[in-house]
Amino acid sequence: MSMIINPKEPHYDDKDEDDSSYRKRPNVVTRFTKRGSRTDQGPIQNPVAYSSFLCGLLAGVSQAAVFNPYDRALYLSVKERRSFLSLVNWKSPYNGFLQSLGGRALSGGLYFPLEHMFLHVLAPNESGPLVNFFAGTAAGAANAIVLNPLSAIKYKTWGREINRGMWTEARRMFEKGGGLRPFFNGLKPTLYRDIVFGGCYTWLRLQIQVWFDLPAQQQWQANLVAAALATVVSGPFNYARNMQYATSSRKEALSTWSVLQELVVEVRKEP
């Protein structure tokens, strides 16, 4: 006797249920046809928390190794107001690498489990564009709050020719800056940046998967496009973040909006 399956309801065989690479309860997103009409709901499969943490951790380590010279040169060009390609910016390119390694690894490792958690908190049974956006913003905000002190130390080491080490730098920041205040430099623009990035990234990558009906082996394309666009949108806040990190521990940093206003004035002066 054959089993009759309702074509309007998603069906999962035993293999799908036993596959530990994905969540047992898929994240359901409403799909739309090219004409814009509503169709049946279908699952988007997201990695479970532990596998996404390991993947993010490895991606963060790889990014730290590749991008530390670039990130340090960009920071020094902003801090010293000189050309990005100036050779001085590229001297000692791996100064502060261990701090960068830890920050990148933790940032990558924490983001996807946080996104996974907030998706379930906001919509336990199903998800949609708005829920995806808010889950991304929440994951970005949590990442920013947890990792900002480590970033503050890293940027201080980038501004020196000799790396004093993480704990020595942290102690000097605490003693000369009058307590914990230097560790919170850059927190607001970091929050703005990571909230904007997280919301755009999560919303875009999941929506692109829906729009183009991407199979699992092609979802990296959606991630790549979403990450690139989210980076562009959040870029101005990254500039404000660099300016605040460049502030001496003894001084109070300019506000995010003051930095952005100065940036607008400088751009308008350019021919």
PDB file of C-alpha atoms in Angstrom, residues 101-208:
ATOM      1  CA  LEU A 101      43.806  36.170  16.191  1.00  0.00           C
ATOM      2  CA  GLY A 102      41.816  35.862  19.393  1.00  0.00           C
ATOM      3  CA  GLY A 103      39.359  38.590  18.408  1.00  0.00           C
ATOM      4  CA  ARG A 104      38.762  37.281  14.888  1.00  0.00           C
ATOM      5  CA  ALA A 105      38.441  33.681  16.045  1.00  0.00           C
ATOM      6  CA  LEU A 106      35.963  34.517  18.796  1.00  0.00           C
ATOM      7  CA  SER A 107      34.001  36.900  16.581  1.00  0.00           C
ATOM      8  CA  GLY A 108      33.618  34.304  13.854  1.00  0.00           C
ATOM      9  CA  GLY A 109      32.981  31.494  16.311  1.00  0.00           C
ATOM     10  CA  LEU A 110      30.319  33.320  18.308  1.00  0.00           C
ATOM     11  CA  TYR A 111      28.334  34.995  15.530  1.00  0.00           C
ATOM     12  CA  PHE A 112      26.565  32.000  13.998  1.00  0.00           C
ATOM     13  CA  PRO A 113      25.641  30.286  17.293  1.00  0.00           C
ATOM     14  CA  LEU A 114      24.280  33.646  18.499  1.00  0.00           C
ATOM     15  CA  GLU A 115      22.353  34.083  15.258  1.00  0.00           C
ATOM     16  CA  HIS A 116      21.041  30.516  15.610  1.00  0.00           C
ATOM     17  CA  MET A 117      19.952  31.190  19.208  1.00  0.00           C
ATOM     18  CA  PHE A 118      18.210  34.498  18.464  1.00  0.00           C
ATOM     19  CA  LEU A 119      16.353  32.992  15.494  1.00  0.00           C
ATOM     20  CA  HIS A 120      14.854  30.415  17.854  1.00  0.00           C
ATOM     21  CA  VAL A 121      14.165  32.953  20.600  1.00  0.00           C
ATOM     22  CA  LEU A 122      12.377  35.377  18.269  1.00  0.00           C
ATOM     23  CA  ALA A 123      10.489  32.751  16.245  1.00  0.00           C
ATOM     24  CA  PRO A 124      10.605  29.212  17.667  1.00  0.00           C
ATOM     25  CA  ASN A 125       8.459  27.672  14.930  1.00  0.00           C
ATOM     26  CA  GLU A 126       9.120  29.665  11.783  1.00  0.00           C
ATOM     27  CA  SER A 127      11.115  32.616  10.515  1.00  0.00           C
ATOM     28  CA  GLY A 128      10.814  35.400   7.992  1.00  0.00           C
ATOM     29  CA  PRO A 129      12.702  38.452   6.701  1.00  0.00           C
ATOM     30  CA  LEU A 130      11.938  40.659   9.715  1.00  0.00           C
ATOM     31  CA  VAL A 131      12.876  37.980  12.230  1.00  0.00           C
ATOM     32  CA  ASN A 132      16.094  37.249  10.316  1.00  0.00           C
ATOM     33  CA  PHE A 133      17.010  40.940  10.398  1.00  0.00           C
ATOM     34  CA  PHE A 134      16.465  41.306  14.150  1.00  0.00           C
ATOM     35  CA  ALA A 135      18.284  38.045  14.894  1.00  0.00           C
ATOM     36  CA  GLY A 136      21.303  39.391  12.991  1.00  0.00           C
ATOM     37  CA  THR A 137      21.226  42.737  14.808  1.00  0.00           C
ATOM     38  CA  ALA A 138      21.017  40.981  18.179  1.00  0.00           C
ATOM     39  CA  ALA A 139      23.928  38.664  17.313  1.00  0.00           C
ATOM     40  CA  GLY A 140      26.010  41.632  16.156  1.00  0.00           C
ATOM     41  CA  ALA A 141      25.262  43.622  19.322  1.00  0.00           C
ATOM     42  CA  ALA A 142      26.200  40.712  21.588  1.00  0.00           C
ATOM     43  CA  ASN A 143      29.456  40.173  19.687  1.00  0.00           C
ATOM     44  CA  ALA A 144      30.358  43.858  19.967  1.00  0.00           C
ATOM     45  CA  ILE A 145      29.789  44.026  23.728  1.00  0.00           C
ATOM     46  CA  VAL A 146      31.755  40.855  24.477  1.00  0.00           C
ATOM     47  CA  LEU A 147      34.761  41.542  22.230  1.00  0.00           C
ATOM     48  CA  ASN A 148      35.234  45.328  22.413  1.00  0.00           C
ATOM     49  CA  PRO A 149      37.739  45.290  25.353  1.00  0.00           C
ATOM     50  CA  LEU A 150      39.954  42.851  23.439  1.00  0.00           C
ATOM     51  CA  SER A 151      39.725  45.059  20.336  1.00  0.00           C
ATOM     52  CA  ALA A 152      40.697  48.137  22.357  1.00  0.00           C
ATOM     53  CA  ILE A 153      43.881  46.378  23.524  1.00  0.00           C
ATOM     54  CA  LYS A 154      44.644  45.148  19.998  1.00  0.00           C
ATOM     55  CA  TYR A 155      44.433  48.619  18.495  1.00  0.00           C
ATOM     56  CA  LYS A 156      46.784  50.000  21.147  1.00  0.00           C
ATOM     57  CA  THR A 157      49.385  47.384  20.234  1.00  0.00           C
ATOM     58  CA  TRP A 158      48.955  48.246  16.546  1.00  0.00           C
ATOM     59  CA  GLY A 159      49.941  51.827  17.320  1.00  0.00           C
ATOM     60  CA  ARG A 160      53.331  50.782  18.728  1.00  0.00           C
ATOM     61  CA  GLU A 161      56.492  49.603  17.028  1.00  0.00           C
ATOM     62  CA  ILE A 162      57.215  47.157  19.852  1.00  0.00           C
ATOM     63  CA  ASN A 163      54.515  44.799  21.064  1.00  0.00           C
ATOM     64  CA  ARG A 164      54.419  44.857  24.856  1.00  0.00           C
ATOM     65  CA  GLY A 165      52.071  41.902  25.091  1.00  0.00           C
ATOM     66  CA  MET A 166      48.379  41.807  25.814  1.00  0.00           C
ATOM     67  CA  TRP A 167      48.464  41.798  29.613  1.00  0.00           C
ATOM     68  CA  THR A 168      51.158  44.474  29.879  1.00  0.00           C
ATOM     69  CA  GLU A 169      49.236  46.708  27.475  1.00  0.00           C
ATOM     70  CA  ALA A 170      45.988  46.141  29.370  1.00  0.00           C
ATOM     71  CA  ARG A 171      47.646  47.017  32.687  1.00  0.00           C
ATOM     72  CA  ARG A 172      49.114  50.235  31.281  1.00  0.00           C
ATOM     73  CA  MET A 173      45.748  51.205  29.813  1.00  0.00           C
ATOM     74  CA  PHE A 174      44.112  50.630  33.198  1.00  0.00           C
ATOM     75  CA  GLU A 175      46.734  52.562  35.162  1.00  0.00           C
ATOM     76  CA  LYS A 176      47.201  55.517  32.786  1.00  0.00           C
ATOM     77  CA  GLY A 177      43.595  55.781  31.681  1.00  0.00           C
ATOM     78  CA  GLY A 178      42.125  55.864  35.153  1.00  0.00           C
ATOM     79  CA  GLY A 179      40.402  52.520  35.272  1.00  0.00           C
ATOM     80  CA  LEU A 180      38.131  50.756  32.809  1.00  0.00           C
ATOM     81  CA  ARG A 181      37.263  53.734  30.558  1.00  0.00           C
ATOM     82  CA  PRO A 182      39.951  53.025  27.883  1.00  0.00           C
ATOM     83  CA  PHE A 183      38.522  49.524  27.415  1.00  0.00           C
ATOM     84  CA  PHE A 184      35.187  51.030  26.398  1.00  0.00           C
ATOM     85  CA  ASN A 185      36.664  53.384  23.795  1.00  0.00           C
ATOM     86  CA  GLY A 186      35.087  52.502  20.471  1.00  0.00           C
ATOM     87  CA  LEU A 187      32.184  50.592  22.026  1.00  0.00           C
ATOM     88  CA  LYS A 188      29.399  52.755  20.563  1.00  0.00           C
ATOM     89  CA  PRO A 189      30.653  52.773  16.954  1.00  0.00           C
ATOM     90  CA  THR A 190      31.438  49.063  17.320  1.00  0.00           C
ATOM     91  CA  LEU A 191      27.843  48.479  18.390  1.00  0.00           C
ATOM     92  CA  TYR A 192      26.540  50.560  15.490  1.00  0.00           C
ATOM     93  CA  ARG A 193      28.824  48.782  13.035  1.00  0.00           C
ATOM     94  CA  ASP A 194      28.054  45.248  14.219  1.00  0.00           C
ATOM     95  CA  ILE A 195      24.305  45.886  14.512  1.00  0.00           C
ATOM     96  CA  VAL A 196      24.175  47.244  10.956  1.00  0.00           C
ATOM     97  CA  PHE A 197      26.444  44.494   9.644  1.00  0.00           C
ATOM     98  CA  GLY A 198      24.644  41.706  11.493  1.00  0.00           C
ATOM     99  CA  GLY A 199      21.166  42.796  10.452  1.00  0.00           C
ATOM    100  CA  CYS A 200      22.130  43.262   6.801  1.00  0.00           C
ATOM    101  CA  TYR A 201      24.223  40.100   6.629  1.00  0.00           C
ATOM    102  CA  THR A 202      21.724  37.689   8.173  1.00  0.00           C
ATOM    103  CA  TRP A 203      18.761  39.168   6.321  1.00  0.00           C
ATOM    104  CA  LEU A 204      20.545  39.197   2.959  1.00  0.00           C
ATOM    105  CA  ARG A 205      22.144  35.764   3.118  1.00  0.00           C
ATOM    106  CA  LEU A 206      18.912  34.025   4.081  1.00  0.00           C
ATOM    107  CA  GLN A 207      16.820  36.009   1.603  1.00  0.00           C
ATOM    108  CA  ILE A 208      19.230  35.312  -1.255  1.00  0.00           C
TER     109      ILE A 208
END
